[in-house]
Amino acid sequence: MREKLDAILQTGEEKIRSSETLAKLQDVKSLLLGKQGDLADILKEIPKLDGSMRAEIGRAANEIKGRFTELIETRREEINLKASEISPDFDLTVPGIMPLGGALHPITQMCYDLNDTFRSMGFEIFEESDVTSELYAFDNLNFPPDHPARESMDTYWIAGHDKGLGGERLCLRPHLTGASVRYLQTHKPPYRFVYPGRAYRSEATDARHERAFFQYEALIVDRDFTFSSGKVMIKSVLSKVFGRDVPVRMRVGFFPFVEPGFEIDMGCLVCGGKGCSVCKYVGWIEIMPGGTPHPNVLRAAGLDPMEYTGFYVNIGLDRLVMMRYGIDDVRLFRSADLRFLQQFK
């Protein structure tokens, strides 16, 4: 029996030393220390031996088991260390290759810059789903029932949910303003928040228009807020985003959800006000509608228009980025052309 143990020890040590991989070493461990291994067979035979030999053989078998366990762990460390060694063919003096680095999309970067600017002015950031309903996209915003924007030629209605009225009829949000009403309904006055997101409209694309585009809405509702304060806010935000004073003008405009309403333009920074395809050769580009929330919109939000007033703007985020970088075609933002995007690293 002693001779068998010596043979098992010698064979086992050789198998452990010759194991070149962790998988092979695991197989050897199962063979030597497993329930079906040679050492296990010896231990099963011990009860059949004479009483004078049982203690000696049992002690020797356990010593071999401990020896195998120690050798296996040592060999495991050797294999792991060898796997982490640098190849002798590897030259540490050769300059490495810098990994490719990504960057924020210019529209995303502009959104973050606006977020920082408005946060510094005490605004909260609000976000919501891209899917809305006729109730919030049109009804709550004082759109007449026969307004053309409700038609499929302008709005993307969701198939299977395009019937019925109000909250039953779902669409991709054609603007962000409807969700602003939801914010007013679920928060307490006074209100001061911004709402960045993507809007969708069924229209022909050109250098200034896309079917999916980004907007950035800002809304203040309070008991005492002057319209002139809103214009100062616009000039302050644009100056901070562009790092210089930006010419701004306000033209009378009509939108169902504001009264009075204005078209707010900034001087075209692509051409410096000289005229180009982006500004239609007039030197100004429309970047946002604005005005005081219409009394019916305030009523839809559960507010008394005799008590509350405010100021609203909805910034065309894509156009703002075009002004920052002198880009003359909005379609480039979604072209997936890496040559274009790499400019903004």
C-alpha positions as YAML, in Angstrom:
chain: A
units: angstrom
residues:
- id: 1
  name: MET
  ca: [0.00, 0.00, 0.00]
- id: 2
  name: ARG
  ca: [2.91, 2.31, 0.80]
- id: 3
  name: GLU
  ca: [4.37, 1.65, -2.64]
- id: 4
  name: LYS
  ca: [1.07, 2.66, -4.24]
- id: 5
  name: LEU
  ca: [1.08, 5.96, -2.36]
- id: 6
  name: ASP
  ca: [4.66, 6.71, -3.44]
- id: 7
  name: ALA
  ca: [3.73, 6.00, -7.07]
- id: 8
  name: ILE
  ca: [0.63, 8.24, -6.85]
- id: 9
  name: LEU
  ca: [2.76, 11.05, -5.37]
- id: 10
  name: GLN
  ca: [5.42, 10.80, -8.07]
- id: 11
  name: THR
  ca: [2.92, 10.61, -10.94]
- id: 12
  name: GLY
  ca: [0.81, 13.42, -9.51]
- id: 13
  name: GLU
  ca: [3.75, 15.78, -9.09]
- id: 14
  name: GLU
  ca: [4.77, 15.18, -12.70]
- id: 15
  name: LYS
  ca: [1.25, 15.85, -14.03]
- id: 16
  name: ILE
  ca: [0.97, 19.09, -12.04]
- id: 17
  name: ARG
  ca: [4.35, 20.37, -13.28]
- id: 18
  name: SER
  ca: [3.51, 19.52, -16.90]
- id: 19
  name: SER
  ca: [0.16, 21.39, -16.86]
- id: 20
  name: GLU
  ca: [0.54, 24.42, -19.19]
- id: 21
  name: THR
  ca: [-2.95, 25.92, -18.90]
- id: 22
  name: LEU
  ca: [-5.45, 26.54, -16.12]
- id: 23
  name: ALA
  ca: [-7.94, 24.23, -17.83]
- id: 24
  name: LYS
  ca: [-5.38, 21.40, -17.92]
- id: 25
  name: LEU
  ca: [-4.45, 22.04, -14.29]
- id: 26
  name: GLN
  ca: [-8.11, 21.84, -13.29]
- id: 27
  name: ASP
  ca: [-8.37, 18.44, -15.01]
- id: 28
  name: VAL
  ca: [-5.30, 17.20, -13.11]
- id: 29
  name: LYS
  ca: [-6.76, 18.45, -9.83]
- id: 30
  name: SER
  ca: [-9.97, 16.51, -10.45]
- id: 31
  name: LEU
  ca: [-7.95, 13.41, -11.31]
- id: 32
  name: LEU
  ca: [-5.76, 13.59, -8.22]
- id: 33
  name: LEU
  ca: [-8.14, 14.94, -5.58]
- id: 34
  name: GLY
  ca: [-11.56, 14.08, -6.97]
- id: 35
  name: LYS
  ca: [-13.87, 11.41, -5.59]
- id: 36
  name: GLN
  ca: [-12.96, 9.07, -8.45]
- id: 37
  name: GLY
  ca: [-9.18, 9.63, -8.23]
- id: 38
  name: ASP
  ca: [-6.42, 7.19, -7.22]
- id: 39
  name: LEU
  ca: [-5.96, 8.81, -3.83]
- id: 40
  name: ALA
  ca: [-9.65, 8.46, -3.07]
- id: 41
  name: ASP
  ca: [-9.40, 4.75, -3.90]
- id: 42
  name: ILE
  ca: [-6.62, 4.36, -1.33]
- id: 43
  name: LEU
  ca: [-8.68, 6.10, 1.34]
- id: 44
  name: LYS
  ca: [-11.59, 3.75, 0.63]
- id: 45
  name: GLU
  ca: [-9.31, 0.76, 1.25]
- id: 46
  name: ILE
  ca: [-8.05, 1.94, 4.66]
- id: 47
  name: PRO
  ca: [-10.94, 0.36, 6.67]
- id: 48
  name: LYS
  ca: [-9.97, -3.03, 5.22]
- id: 49
  name: LEU
  ca: [-6.35, -2.86, 6.47]
- id: 50
  name: ASP
  ca: [-4.96, -4.24, 9.70]
- id: 51
  name: GLY
  ca: [-5.40, -1.95, 12.64]
- id: 52
  name: SER
  ca: [-1.64, -1.40, 12.94]
- id: 53
  name: MET
  ca: [-1.45, 0.01, 9.38]
- id: 54
  name: ARG
  ca: [-4.56, 2.16, 9.22]
- id: 55
  name: ALA
  ca: [-3.13, 5.16, 11.06]
- id: 56
  name: GLU
  ca: [0.12, 5.13, 9.09]
- id: 57
  name: ILE
  ca: [-1.53, 4.83, 5.63]
- id: 58
  name: GLY
  ca: [-4.22, 7.39, 6.51]
- id: 59
  name: ARG
  ca: [-1.59, 9.87, 7.68]
- id: 60
  name: ALA
  ca: [0.50, 9.33, 4.54]
- id: 61
  name: ALA
  ca: [-2.52, 9.72, 2.26]
- id: 62
  name: ASN
  ca: [-3.52, 13.01, 3.89]
- id: 63
  name: GLU
  ca: [0.07, 14.29, 3.60]
- id: 64
  name: ILE
  ca: [0.00, 13.52, -0.13]
- id: 65
  name: LYS
  ca: [-3.36, 15.28, -0.47]
- id: 66
  name: GLY
  ca: [-1.93, 18.37, 1.21]
- id: 67
  name: ARG
  ca: [1.17, 18.18, -1.00]
- id: 68
  name: PHE
  ca: [-0.97, 18.04, -4.16]
- id: 69
  name: THR
  ca: [-3.08, 21.00, -2.99]
- id: 70
  name: GLU
  ca: [0.05, 23.10, -2.36]
- id: 71
  name: LEU
  ca: [1.64, 22.17, -5.70]
- id: 72
  name: ILE
  ca: [-1.56, 22.92, -7.63]
- id: 73
  name: GLU
  ca: [-1.88, 26.43, -6.12]
- id: 74
  name: THR
  ca: [1.80, 27.14, -6.81]
- id: 75
  name: ARG
  ca: [1.42, 25.98, -10.42]
- id: 76
  name: ARG
  ca: [-1.74, 28.11, -10.82]
- id: 77
  name: GLU
  ca: [0.18, 31.23, -9.81]
- id: 78
  name: GLU
  ca: [3.00, 30.34, -12.23]
- id: 79
  name: ILE
  ca: [0.56, 29.95, -15.12]
- id: 80
  name: ASN
  ca: [-1.15, 33.28, -14.33]
- id: 81
  name: LEU
  ca: [2.20, 35.05, -14.05]
- id: 82
  name: LYS
  ca: [3.40, 33.62, -17.34]
- id: 83
  name: ALA
  ca: [0.20, 34.71, -19.08]
- id: 84
  name: SER
  ca: [0.79, 38.32, -17.96]
- id: 85
  name: GLU
  ca: [4.40, 38.42, -19.13]
- id: 86
  name: ILE
  ca: [5.33, 40.75, -21.96]
- id: 87
  name: SER
  ca: [6.41, 38.95, -25.10]
- id: 88
  name: PRO
  ca: [10.17, 39.14, -25.76]
- id: 89
  name: ASP
  ca: [9.28, 40.52, -29.22]
- id: 90
  name: PHE
  ca: [7.52, 43.51, -27.67]
- id: 91
  name: ASP
  ca: [9.54, 46.73, -27.84]
- id: 92
  name: LEU
  ca: [8.65, 49.09, -25.01]
- id: 93
  name: THR
  ca: [10.50, 51.96, -26.70]
- id: 94
  name: VAL
  ca: [8.15, 52.07, -29.74]
- id: 95
  name: PRO
  ca: [5.59, 54.93, -29.39]
- id: 96
  name: GLY
  ca: [2.05, 53.66, -28.76]
- id: 97
  name: ILE
  ca: [-1.12, 54.40, -30.71]
- id: 98
  name: MET
  ca: [-3.58, 56.74, -29.05]
- id: 99
  name: PRO
  ca: [-7.04, 55.18, -28.73]
- id: 100
  name: LEU
  ca: [-9.81, 56.85, -30.70]
- id: 101
  name: GLY
  ca: [-11.70, 59.32, -28.53]
- id: 102
  name: GLY
  ca: [-15.30, 60.37, -28.87]
- id: 103
  name: ALA
  ca: [-16.91, 63.73, -28.26]
- id: 104
  name: LEU
  ca: [-20.33, 65.20, -27.59]
- id: 105
  name: HIS
  ca: [-22.49, 65.94, -30.61]
- id: 106
  name: PRO
  ca: [-22.56, 69.74, -31.11]
- id: 107
  name: ILE
  ca: [-26.31, 69.84, -30.44]
- id: 108
  name: THR
  ca: [-25.84, 67.92, -27.19]
- id: 109
  name: GLN
  ca: [-23.03, 70.27, -26.18]
- id: 110
  name: MET
  ca: [-25.20, 73.31, -26.90]
- id: 111
  name: CYS
  ca: [-28.01, 71.81, -24.81]
- id: 112
  name: TYR
  ca: [-25.62, 71.28, -21.89]
- id: 113
  name: ASP
  ca: [-24.34, 74.84, -22.21]
- id: 114
  name: LEU
  ca: [-27.90, 76.19, -22.12]
- id: 115
  name: ASN
  ca: [-28.71, 73.97, -19.13]
- id: 116
  name: ASP
  ca: [-25.74, 75.43, -17.25]
- id: 117
  name: THR
  ca: [-26.76, 78.96, -18.20]
- id: 118
  name: PHE
  ca: [-30.38, 78.58, -17.11]
- id: 119
  name: ARG
  ca: [-29.45, 76.72, -13.93]
- id: 120
  name: SER
  ca: [-27.30, 79.71, -12.97]
- id: 121
  name: MET
  ca: [-30.48, 81.80, -13.32]
- id: 122
  name: GLY
  ca: [-32.50, 79.54, -11.02]
- id: 123
  name: PHE
  ca: [-34.30, 77.43, -13.65]
- id: 124
  name: GLU
  ca: [-35.20, 73.76, -13.24]
- id: 125
  name: ILE
  ca: [-34.58, 71.22, -16.05]
- id: 126
  name: PHE
  ca: [-37.69, 69.31, -17.17]
- id: 127
  name: GLU
  ca: [-37.91, 66.33, -19.55]
- id: 128
  name: GLU
  ca: [-40.74, 64.15, -20.87]
- id: 129
  name: SER
  ca: [-41.59, 61.43, -23.41]
- id: 130
  name: ASP
  ca: [-41.47, 62.07, -27.17]
- id: 131
  name: VAL
  ca: [-45.05, 60.76, -27.45]
- id: 132
  name: THR
  ca: [-47.86, 63.12, -26.49]
- id: 133
  name: SER
  ca: [-51.58, 63.50, -27.12]
- id: 134
  name: GLU
  ca: [-53.84, 65.89, -28.98]
- id: 135
  name: LEU
  ca: [-54.96, 67.20, -25.61]
- id: 136
  name: TYR
  ca: [-51.48, 68.48, -24.71]
- id: 137
  name: ALA
  ca: [-50.15, 69.17, -28.20]
- id: 138
  name: PHE
  ca: [-53.13, 71.27, -29.31]
- id: 139
  name: ASP
  ca: [-56.23, 71.47, -27.08]
- id: 140
  name: ASN
  ca: [-54.51, 72.89, -24.00]
- id: 141
  name: LEU
  ca: [-52.55, 75.33, -26.17]
- id: 142
  name: ASN
  ca: [-55.59, 77.16, -27.54]
- id: 143
  name: PHE
  ca: [-55.33, 75.64, -31.06]
- id: 144
  name: PRO
  ca: [-58.71, 75.88, -32.85]
- id: 145
  name: PRO
  ca: [-60.33, 72.51, -33.69]
- id: 146
  name: ASP
  ca: [-59.80, 73.11, -37.41]
- id: 147
  name: HIS
  ca: [-56.19, 74.31, -37.16]
- id: 148
  name: PRO
  ca: [-54.10, 72.83, -40.03]
- id: 149
  name: ALA
  ca: [-51.33, 71.75, -37.63]
- id: 150
  name: ARG
  ca: [-53.67, 69.01, -36.41]
- id: 151
  name: GLU
  ca: [-53.66, 67.37, -39.84]
- id: 152
  name: SER
  ca: [-51.39, 64.46, -40.78]
- id: 153
  name: MET
  ca: [-49.65, 66.71, -43.32]
- id: 154
  name: ASP
  ca: [-48.00, 68.42, -40.33]
- id: 155
  name: THR
  ca: [-48.19, 66.03, -37.36]
- id: 156
  name: TYR
  ca: [-47.09, 62.39, -37.06]
- id: 157
  name: TRP
  ca: [-50.08, 60.57, -35.53]
- id: 158
  name: ILE
  ca: [-49.42, 57.14, -34.00]
- id: 159
  name: ALA
  ca: [-51.01, 54.34, -36.03]
- id: 160
  name: GLY
  ca: [-53.65, 52.55, -33.97]
- id: 161
  name: HIS
  ca: [-53.93, 55.53, -31.63]
- id: 162
  name: ASP
  ca: [-54.89, 58.20, -34.17]
- id: 163
  name: LYS
  ca: [-58.66, 58.07, -33.58]
- id: 164
  name: GLY
  ca: [-60.80, 59.74, -30.97]
- id: 165
  name: LEU
  ca: [-60.23, 63.12, -29.39]
- id: 166
  name: GLY
  ca: [-58.05, 64.75, -26.77]
- id: 167
  name: GLY
  ca: [-56.05, 62.38, -24.61]
- id: 168
  name: GLU
  ca: [-57.09, 59.32, -26.66]
- id: 169
  name: ARG
  ca: [-55.33, 60.52, -29.83]
- id: 170
  name: LEU
  ca: [-51.55, 60.10, -29.68]
- id: 171
  name: CYS
  ca: [-48.76, 61.62, -31.78]
- id: 172
  name: LEU
  ca: [-45.06, 62.37, -31.79]
- id: 173
  name: ARG
  ca: [-44.77, 65.76, -30.14]
- id: 174
  name: PRO
  ca: [-44.79, 68.49, -32.82]
- id: 175
  name: HIS
  ca: [-43.39, 70.96, -30.25]
- id: 176
  name: LEU
  ca: [-42.48, 71.01, -26.58]
- id: 177
  name: THR
  ca: [-45.02, 73.54, -25.38]
- id: 178
  name: GLY
  ca: [-47.76, 71.03, -24.55]
- id: 179
  name: ALA
  ca: [-45.62, 69.30, -21.95]
- id: 180
  name: SER
  ca: [-45.01, 72.67, -20.35]
- id: 181
  name: VAL
  ca: [-48.72, 72.73, -19.50]
- id: 182
  name: ARG
  ca: [-48.29, 69.31, -17.88]
- id: 183
  name: TYR
  ca: [-45.45, 70.76, -15.79]
- id: 184
  name: LEU
  ca: [-47.66, 73.65, -14.67]
- id: 185
  name: GLN
  ca: [-50.37, 71.16, -13.72]
- id: 186
  name: THR
  ca: [-48.06, 69.02, -11.58]
- id: 187
  name: HIS
  ca: [-45.95, 71.68, -9.84]
- id: 188
  name: LYS
  ca: [-46.67, 74.68, -7.65]
- id: 189
  name: PRO
  ca: [-46.17, 78.35, -8.65]
- id: 190
  name: PRO
  ca: [-44.09, 80.33, -9.22]
- id: 191
  name: TYR
  ca: [-42.62, 78.46, -12.21]
- id: 192
  name: ARG
  ca: [-39.21, 78.86, -13.74]
- id: 193
  name: PHE
  ca: [-38.08, 75.91, -15.86]
- id: 194
  name: VAL
  ca: [-36.58, 74.85, -19.19]
- id: 195
  name: TYR
  ca: [-37.55, 71.88, -21.29]
- id: 196
  name: PRO
  ca: [-35.06, 70.53, -23.90]
- id: 197
  name: GLY
  ca: [-36.08, 67.78, -26.33]
- id: 198
  name: ARG
  ca: [-36.73, 66.61, -29.86]
- id: 199
  name: ALA
  ca: [-39.82, 67.55, -31.86]
- id: 200
  name: TYR
  ca: [-41.22, 65.97, -35.04]
- id: 201
  name: ARG
  ca: [-43.07, 67.48, -37.99]
- id: 202
  name: SER
  ca: [-44.06, 66.11, -41.35]
- id: 203
  name: GLU
  ca: [-42.45, 68.65, -43.65]
- id: 204
  name: ALA
  ca: [-40.00, 68.89, -46.54]
- id: 205
  name: THR
  ca: [-36.36, 69.14, -45.53]
- id: 206
  name: ASP
  ca: [-33.98, 71.83, -46.69]
- id: 207
  name: ALA
  ca: [-30.94, 73.71, -45.36]
- id: 208
  name: ARG
  ca: [-33.02, 75.19, -42.52]
- id: 209
  name: HIS
  ca: [-35.70, 72.55, -41.83]
- id: 210
  name: GLU
  ca: [-35.72, 68.93, -40.65]
- id: 211
  name: ARG
  ca: [-38.47, 66.43, -39.86]
- id: 212
  name: ALA
  ca: [-36.89, 65.68, -36.47]
- id: 213
  name: PHE
  ca: [-35.21, 68.59, -34.75]
- id: 214
  name: PHE
  ca: [-34.29, 69.84, -31.30]
- id: 215
  name: GLN
  ca: [-36.02, 72.59, -29.39]
- id: 216
  name: TYR
  ca: [-35.25, 74.21, -26.07]
- id: 217
  name: GLU
  ca: [-38.17, 75.79, -24.27]
- id: 218
  name: ALA
  ca: [-38.00, 78.20, -21.36]
- id: 219
  name: LEU
  ca: [-41.02, 79.34, -19.38]
- id: 220
  name: ILE
  ca: [-41.53, 81.69, -16.47]
- id: 221
  name: VAL
  ca: [-44.94, 82.04, -14.83]
- id: 222
  name: ASP
  ca: [-45.33, 84.33, -11.86]
- id: 223
  name: ARG
  ca: [-47.60, 87.00, -10.43]
- id: 224
  name: ASP
  ca: [-45.37, 89.84, -11.48]
- id: 225
  name: PHE
  ca: [-43.05, 89.41, -14.46]
- id: 226
  name: THR
  ca: [-42.59, 92.12, -17.06]
- id: 227
  name: PHE
  ca: [-42.22, 91.49, -20.78]
- id: 228
  name: SER
  ca: [-39.09, 93.64, -20.91]
- id: 229
  name: SER
  ca: [-37.45, 91.30, -18.38]
- id: 230
  name: GLY
  ca: [-37.99, 88.47, -20.86]
- id: 231
  name: LYS
  ca: [-36.09, 90.28, -23.59]
- id: 232
  name: VAL
  ca: [-33.22, 90.97, -21.21]
- id: 233
  name: MET
  ca: [-33.18, 87.25, -20.36]
- id: 234
  name: ILE
  ca: [-32.93, 86.30, -24.05]
- id: 235
  name: LYS
  ca: [-30.03, 88.68, -24.71]
- id: 236
  name: SER
  ca: [-28.24, 87.48, -21.56]
- id: 237
  name: VAL
  ca: [-28.57, 83.80, -22.50]
- id: 238
  name: LEU
  ca: [-27.42, 84.31, -26.09]
- id: 239
  name: SER
  ca: [-24.48, 86.46, -25.03]
- id: 240
  name: LYS
  ca: [-23.36, 83.82, -22.55]
- id: 241
  name: VAL
  ca: [-23.72, 80.97, -25.07]
- id: 242
  name: PHE
  ca: [-21.83, 82.78, -27.84]
- id: 243
  name: GLY
  ca: [-19.38, 84.63, -25.63]
- id: 244
  name: ARG
  ca: [-20.23, 88.03, -27.11]
- id: 245
  name: ASP
  ca: [-23.09, 90.42, -27.56]
- id: 246
  name: VAL
  ca: [-25.63, 89.09, -30.09]
- id: 247
  name: PRO
  ca: [-28.02, 91.37, -32.00]
- id: 248
  name: VAL
  ca: [-31.64, 90.48, -31.20]
- id: 249
  name: ARG
  ca: [-34.90, 91.81, -32.61]
- id: 250
  name: MET
  ca: [-38.53, 91.01, -31.82]
- id: 251
  name: ARG
  ca: [-41.26, 91.09, -34.46]
- id: 252
  name: VAL
  ca: [-44.98, 90.79, -33.85]
- id: 253
  name: GLY
  ca: [-46.10, 87.22, -34.54]
- id: 254
  name: PHE
  ca: [-49.16, 85.08, -33.95]
- id: 255
  name: PHE
  ca: [-49.10, 81.79, -32.08]
- id: 256
  name: PRO
  ca: [-52.23, 80.30, -30.48]
- id: 257
  name: PHE
  ca: [-50.53, 79.74, -27.13]
- id: 258
  name: VAL
  ca: [-49.19, 83.28, -26.49]
- id: 259
  name: GLU
  ca: [-50.78, 86.73, -26.34]
- id: 260
  name: PRO
  ca: [-49.07, 88.93, -27.30]
- id: 261
  name: GLY
  ca: [-46.74, 86.86, -29.45]
- id: 262
  name: PHE
  ca: [-43.43, 87.64, -31.08]
- id: 263
  name: GLU
  ca: [-40.97, 86.19, -33.57]
- id: 264
  name: ILE
  ca: [-37.52, 86.56, -32.05]
- id: 265
  name: ASP
  ca: [-34.58, 86.81, -34.46]
- id: 266
  name: MET
  ca: [-30.84, 87.04, -33.96]
- id: 267
  name: GLY
  ca: [-28.28, 88.49, -36.30]
- id: 268
  name: CYS
  ca: [-26.97, 85.76, -38.62]
- id: 269
  name: LEU
  ca: [-23.51, 84.76, -37.39]
- id: 270
  name: VAL
  ca: [-22.83, 82.61, -40.46]
- id: 271
  name: CYS
  ca: [-22.55, 85.64, -42.72]
- id: 272
  name: GLY
  ca: [-22.19, 88.37, -40.09]
- id: 273
  name: GLY
  ca: [-25.50, 89.93, -41.14]
- id: 274
  name: LYS
  ca: [-24.45, 90.35, -44.79]
- id: 275
  name: GLY
  ca: [-26.94, 87.77, -46.11]
- id: 276
  name: CYS
  ca: [-26.54, 84.08, -46.97]
- id: 277
  name: SER
  ca: [-28.62, 80.98, -47.74]
- id: 278
  name: VAL
  ca: [-29.10, 80.26, -44.03]
- id: 279
  name: CYS
  ca: [-30.72, 83.64, -43.30]
- id: 280
  name: LYS
  ca: [-32.36, 83.86, -46.75]
- id: 281
  name: TYR
  ca: [-30.09, 86.80, -47.52]
- id: 282
  name: VAL
  ca: [-31.75, 89.15, -45.01]
- id: 283
  name: GLY
  ca: [-29.05, 89.08, -42.31]
- id: 284
  name: TRP
  ca: [-31.42, 87.80, -39.59]
- id: 285
  name: ILE
  ca: [-32.50, 84.29, -38.69]
- id: 286
  name: GLU
  ca: [-35.57, 83.28, -36.69]
- id: 287
  name: ILE
  ca: [-34.53, 81.25, -33.65]
- id: 288
  name: MET
  ca: [-37.57, 81.26, -31.39]
- id: 289
  name: PRO
  ca: [-41.17, 82.26, -30.94]
- id: 290
  name: GLY
  ca: [-41.96, 84.02, -27.70]
- id: 291
  name: GLY
  ca: [-44.53, 85.94, -25.76]
- id: 292
  name: THR
  ca: [-46.80, 85.90, -22.75]
- id: 293
  name: PRO
  ca: [-48.71, 82.63, -22.15]
- id: 294
  name: HIS
  ca: [-52.25, 82.92, -23.50]
- id: 295
  name: PRO
  ca: [-54.99, 83.17, -20.80]
- id: 296
  name: ASN
  ca: [-56.55, 79.94, -22.13]
- id: 297
  name: VAL
  ca: [-53.23, 78.12, -21.67]
- id: 298
  name: LEU
  ca: [-53.00, 79.32, -18.08]
- id: 299
  name: ARG
  ca: [-56.60, 78.20, -17.49]
- id: 300
  name: ALA
  ca: [-55.78, 74.75, -18.93]
- id: 301
  name: ALA
  ca: [-52.98, 74.56, -16.36]
- id: 302
  name: GLY
  ca: [-55.38, 75.47, -13.56]
- id: 303
  name: LEU
  ca: [-54.08, 79.04, -13.12]
- id: 304
  name: ASP
  ca: [-56.00, 82.28, -12.97]
- id: 305
  name: PRO
  ca: [-54.83, 84.55, -15.87]
- id: 306
  name: MET
  ca: [-55.97, 87.58, -13.87]
- id: 307
  name: GLU
  ca: [-53.43, 86.61, -11.21]
- id: 308
  name: TYR
  ca: [-50.55, 85.09, -13.19]
- id: 309
  name: THR
  ca: [-48.53, 86.20, -16.19]
- id: 310
  name: GLY
  ca: [-45.16, 85.15, -17.57]
- id: 311
  name: PHE
  ca: [-42.77, 84.87, -20.48]
- id: 312
  name: TYR
  ca: [-42.24, 82.01, -22.91]
- id: 313
  name: VAL
  ca: [-39.60, 81.23, -25.56]
- id: 314
  name: ASN
  ca: [-38.96, 78.10, -27.61]
- id: 315
  name: ILE
  ca: [-35.41, 78.11, -28.97]
- id: 316
  name: GLY
  ca: [-34.60, 76.35, -32.23]
- id: 317
  name: LEU
  ca: [-31.61, 74.47, -30.85]
- id: 318
  name: ASP
  ca: [-30.37, 73.26, -34.25]
- id: 319
  name: ARG
  ca: [-30.30, 76.79, -35.63]
- id: 320
  name: LEU
  ca: [-28.47, 78.06, -32.57]
- id: 321
  name: VAL
  ca: [-25.73, 75.48, -33.17]
- id: 322
  name: MET
  ca: [-25.58, 76.53, -36.83]
- id: 323
  name: MET
  ca: [-24.90, 80.07, -35.66]
- id: 324
  name: ARG
  ca: [-22.20, 78.96, -33.19]
- id: 325
  name: TYR
  ca: [-20.19, 76.99, -35.76]
- id: 326
  name: GLY
  ca: [-21.13, 78.72, -39.03]
- id: 327
  name: ILE
  ca: [-22.92, 75.63, -40.42]
- id: 328
  name: ASP
  ca: [-25.02, 76.35, -43.49]
- id: 329
  name: ASP
  ca: [-27.12, 73.14, -43.68]
- id: 330
  name: VAL
  ca: [-29.07, 71.68, -40.75]
- id: 331
  name: ARG
  ca: [-29.16, 68.26, -42.42]
- id: 332
  name: LEU
  ca: [-25.46, 67.77, -41.70]
- id: 333
  name: PHE
  ca: [-26.22, 67.19, -38.02]
- id: 334
  name: ARG
  ca: [-27.92, 63.87, -38.78]
- id: 335
  name: SER
  ca: [-25.91, 62.79, -41.80]
- id: 336
  name: ALA
  ca: [-23.79, 60.34, -39.72]
- id: 337
  name: ASP
  ca: [-20.80, 61.66, -41.70]
- id: 338
  name: LEU
  ca: [-17.85, 61.18, -39.33]
- id: 339
  name: ARG
  ca: [-15.82, 63.75, -41.25]
- id: 340
  name: PHE
  ca: [-18.38, 66.35, -40.20]
- id: 341
  name: LEU
  ca: [-18.67, 65.19, -36.58]
- id: 342
  name: GLN
  ca: [-14.90, 64.93, -36.05]
- id: 343
  name: GLN
  ca: [-14.64, 68.72, -36.35]
- id: 344
  name: PHE
  ca: [-16.28, 69.10, -32.94]
- id: 345
  name: LYS
  ca: [-13.86, 67.02, -30.84]
...
